[in-house]
Coordinates of C-alpha atoms in Angstrom, one line a residue:
Q1 CA 12.7 6.2 -15.7
E2 CA 15.9 5.8 -17.7
E3 CA 16.7 2.6 -16.0
W4 CA 13.1 1.3 -16.2
Q5 CA 13.6 2.0 -20.2
K6 CA 16.9 0.3 -20.4
E7 CA 15.7 -2.8 -18.8
M8 CA 12.5 -2.8 -20.8
E9 CA 15.0 -2.6 -24.1
E10 CA 17.0 -5.6 -22.7
I11 CA 13.8 -7.7 -22.2
G12 CA 12.7 -6.9 -25.5
D13 CA 9.2 -7.6 -27.2
T14 CA 7.1 -10.0 -25.0
N15 CA 4.2 -10.2 -27.7
V16 CA 3.7 -13.9 -28.7
D17 CA 0.8 -13.6 -30.7
I18 CA 1.2 -15.8 -33.8
S19 CA -2.0 -14.6 -35.7
T20 CA -1.4 -13.3 -39.3
K21 CA -0.9 -9.8 -39.4
S22 CA -2.4 -7.6 -42.3
G23 CA -0.7 -4.8 -43.8
G24 CA 2.9 -4.2 -43.5
G25 CA 5.5 -2.4 -45.4
V26 CA 5.7 1.4 -45.9
S27 CA 2.3 3.3 -45.2
I28 CA 1.7 6.4 -47.6
D29 CA -1.1 7.5 -44.9
P30 CA 0.1 10.4 -42.9
L31 CA -2.4 10.0 -40.3
K32 CA -1.7 6.3 -39.4
P33 CA 0.8 7.1 -36.8
I34 CA -2.0 9.4 -35.1
L35 CA -5.3 7.5 -35.7
Y36 CA -4.0 3.8 -35.7
P37 CA -3.3 3.6 -31.9
I38 CA -6.9 5.3 -31.5
Q39 CA -8.6 2.6 -33.6
Q40 CA -6.7 0.0 -31.5
Y41 CA -8.3 1.4 -28.2
L42 CA -11.6 1.7 -30.0
G43 CA -11.8 -1.9 -31.0
I44 CA -11.0 -2.9 -27.4
T45 CA -13.7 -0.6 -26.3
C46 CA -16.2 -2.1 -28.8
N47 CA -15.3 -5.8 -27.9
C48 CA -15.9 -4.7 -24.2
L49 CA -19.2 -3.3 -24.9
R50 CA -20.4 -6.3 -27.0
F51 CA -19.3 -8.6 -24.3
I52 CA -21.5 -6.7 -21.6
K53 CA -24.1 -6.7 -23.9
N54 CA -24.2 -10.2 -24.7
I55 CA -24.2 -10.8 -21.1
I56 CA -27.2 -8.6 -20.4
I57 CA -29.0 -10.2 -23.0
W58 CA -28.2 -13.6 -22.0
E59 CA -26.1 -14.5 -25.2
E60 CA -23.2 -15.4 -22.8
S61 CA -25.4 -17.6 -20.7
Y62 CA -22.7 -19.1 -18.4
F63 CA -21.5 -15.6 -17.4
A64 CA -24.8 -14.2 -16.9
A65 CA -25.9 -17.2 -14.9
I66 CA -22.7 -17.0 -12.6
I67 CA -23.5 -13.1 -12.2
A68 CA -27.2 -13.9 -11.6
L69 CA -26.5 -16.6 -8.9
A70 CA -23.9 -14.1 -7.2
S71 CA -26.1 -11.5 -7.0
I72 CA -29.0 -13.6 -5.3
V73 CA -26.2 -15.0 -2.8
L74 CA -25.1 -11.5 -2.1
A75 CA -28.9 -10.2 -1.8
I76 CA -29.5 -12.9 0.7
A77 CA -26.3 -12.1 2.7
L78 CA -27.0 -8.5 2.7
A79 CA -30.5 -8.9 3.6
F80 CA -29.8 -11.0 6.8
V81 CA -26.5 -10.2 8.1
P82 CA -26.1 -6.8 10.1
W83 CA -23.4 -5.3 8.1
A84 CA -23.9 -2.0 9.4
F85 CA -23.1 -3.1 13.2
I86 CA -20.1 -5.4 11.7
F87 CA -18.5 -2.5 9.9
R88 CA -19.0 0.0 12.7
W89 CA -17.4 -2.1 15.5
T90 CA -14.5 -3.7 13.0
S91 CA -13.7 0.0 12.1
R92 CA -13.8 1.1 15.9
I93 CA -11.8 -1.7 16.8
T94 CA -9.2 -1.2 14.0
V95 CA -8.7 2.5 15.1
W96 CA -8.3 1.6 19.0
I97 CA -5.7 -1.0 17.8
L98 CA -3.6 0.9 15.4
F99 CA -4.0 4.6 16.7
G100 CA -4.5 4.1 20.6
P101 CA -2.3 5.6 23.4
W102 CA -0.3 2.1 23.5
V103 CA 1.3 3.2 20.1
K104 CA 3.5 5.5 22.2
A105 CA 5.0 2.2 23.7
V106 CA 5.9 1.0 20.4
D107 CA 7.6 4.3 19.7
V108 CA 9.6 4.2 23.1
F109 CA 10.6 0.6 23.4
Y110 CA 11.2 -0.3 19.3
V111 CA 11.1 2.8 16.9
S112 CA 13.5 4.9 19.2
K113 CA 16.0 2.3 19.4
L114 CA 16.3 1.9 15.7
K115 CA 19.7 3.3 14.5
P116 CA 20.0 5.3 11.3
L117 CA 22.0 3.6 8.4
T118 CA 25.4 5.0 7.9
E119 CA 26.5 6.0 4.3
E120 CA 28.4 2.7 3.9
E121 CA 25.2 0.9 4.6
L122 CA 23.0 2.7 2.4
E123 CA 25.4 2.5 -0.4
K124 CA 25.7 -1.6 0.0
Q125 CA 21.9 -1.7 0.3
E126 CA 21.5 0.5 -2.8
H127 CA 24.2 -1.9 -4.7
E128 CA 22.4 -5.1 -3.5
A129 CA 19.1 -3.5 -4.8
K130 CA 20.7 -2.8 -8.2
R131 CA 22.2 -6.5 -8.2
L132 CA 18.8 -8.1 -7.6
R133 CA 16.9 -5.8 -10.1
K134 CA 19.7 -6.8 -12.9
E135 CA 19.3 -10.6 -12.2
R136 CA 15.5 -10.1 -12.3
T137 CA 16.0 -8.3 -15.8
K138 CA 18.3 -10.8 -17.0
E139 CA 15.7 -13.7 -15.9
A140 CA 12.9 -11.8 -17.7
A141 CA 15.1 -11.1 -20.8
L142 CA 15.9 -15.0 -21.0
Q143 CA 12.2 -15.8 -20.7
A144 CA 11.0 -13.4 -23.2
R145 CA 13.7 -14.6 -25.7
I146 CA 12.6 -18.3 -24.9
A147 CA 8.9 -17.3 -25.5
R148 CA 9.6 -15.4 -28.7
E149 CA 11.5 -18.4 -30.1
D150 CA 8.8 -20.8 -29.1
A151 CA 6.2 -18.5 -30.9
K152 CA 8.3 -18.3 -33.8
K153 CA 9.0 -22.2 -34.0
L154 CA 5.2 -22.6 -33.5
K155 CA 4.2 -20.4 -36.0
D156 CA 6.3 -21.7 -38.8
M157 CA 5.3 -25.3 -38.1
K158 CA 1.6 -24.4 -38.1
K159 CA 2.1 -22.5 -41.5
Y160 CA 3.7 -25.6 -42.9
M161 CA 1.3 -27.9 -41.6
F162 CA -2.1 -26.0 -41.9
G163 CA -1.1 -23.2 -44.3
K164 CA 0.2 -19.6 -44.3
F165 CA -2.6 -17.9 -42.7
I166 CA -3.2 -18.0 -38.7
T167 CA -6.1 -16.4 -36.9
H168 CA -7.2 -16.1 -33.3
V169 CA -10.6 -17.6 -32.6
S170 CA -12.1 -16.1 -29.6
V171 CA -13.8 -17.9 -27.0
L172 CA -16.1 -15.1 -26.1
K173 CA -19.2 -13.9 -28.0
L174 CA -18.0 -10.6 -29.8
D175 CA -20.0 -10.5 -33.0
R176 CA -21.4 -7.4 -34.1
F177 CA -24.6 -8.7 -35.0
R178 CA -26.6 -11.5 -33.4
D179 CA -27.5 -14.5 -35.5
V180 CA -31.2 -14.8 -35.1
P181 CA -33.0 -17.2 -37.0
H182 CA -35.7 -15.9 -39.3
P183 CA -39.5 -17.1 -38.7
Q184 CA -39.6 -18.9 -42.2
S185 CA -36.4 -21.1 -41.0
E186 CA -37.1 -24.7 -40.2
A187 CA -35.3 -27.7 -38.6
K188 CA -36.3 -31.3 -39.2
P189 CA -35.2 -34.1 -36.8
Y190 CA -32.8 -36.3 -37.8
E191 CA -34.1 -40.1 -37.9
Q192 CA -31.3 -42.5 -37.9
K193 CA -32.2 -45.5 -39.7
A194 CA -32.6 -48.6 -37.3
L195 CA -29.5 -51.0 -37.0
P196 CA -29.2 -54.7 -36.1
M197 CA -27.8 -55.3 -32.7
S198 CA -24.4 -56.5 -34.3
E199 CA -23.8 -53.7 -36.4
L200 CA -24.8 -51.2 -33.7
A201 CA -22.4 -52.8 -31.3
M202 CA -19.4 -52.4 -33.8
K203 CA -20.5 -49.0 -34.6
E204 CA -20.3 -48.1 -30.9
A205 CA -16.9 -49.8 -30.6
G206 CA -15.6 -47.4 -33.2
K207 CA -15.6 -49.3 -36.2
D208 CA -15.2 -47.2 -39.4
R209 CA -15.0 -44.1 -37.2
T210 CA -12.6 -41.3 -38.4
R211 CA -11.5 -38.8 -36.2
I212 CA -9.7 -35.6 -37.5
P213 CA -7.4 -34.0 -35.0
G214 CA -7.4 -30.3 -34.2
Q215 CA -4.4 -27.9 -34.6
Q216 CA -3.2 -28.2 -31.0
L217 CA 0.6 -28.7 -31.3
L218 CA 2.3 -30.5 -28.4
G219 CA 6.2 -30.6 -27.9
D220 CA 9.1 -28.1 -27.5
M221 CA 11.8 -29.2 -29.9
I222 CA 9.5 -30.6 -32.6
P223 CA 5.7 -29.7 -32.3
M224 CA 3.3 -32.5 -33.4
L225 CA -0.4 -33.0 -33.2
D226 CA -2.2 -33.9 -30.3
T227 CA -3.6 -37.3 -31.0
S228 CA -4.2 -38.5 -27.6
D229 CA -8.0 -38.6 -27.7
I230 CA -7.9 -40.2 -31.2

């Protein structure tokens, strides 16, 4: 356990979240060290429950459709495939192969001929294991340092280009309340003015079209906007 803690300290922080954190500084709340970790776990639990609820009520339609389709396929498979017969005979064959009387032959012709390691061989094996673990720790520390440097550079570049606040936008629906339209709300179809054939062809070709790139940055040394689709 002590060696593992030393390795983790050598690797350092692996969190590369660049979103803006609220708070900071010295807190005068004496219960924060106790309640704040609990609040974080409660937040994760609430997000999981909201995600499951949205799947059940088909707000997350893609996940709900995949689960429904998988359930139908499994129901058909379980209905027509003799799983009880397969499991029973698979278990019997496995037990016969692994625990049959011929295992004694393995003990006589293989296990009994294995020689125990000497103290020198054990010490050499332990030294080799420590060397490999040290190399893995060194490589993990290098990768963690590179990830932290890239995250810091990306955060500074985004703050310079888009503002000092950065937030993470989840691709999942984790809203606390559903956005349900009211009965009195309405929508009207958009009727585009008919254009002559020449203007329509120029418009479809991209004339006077303005595309604004997103905030996706590419590049290692100098991150720049992704303008490949513009």
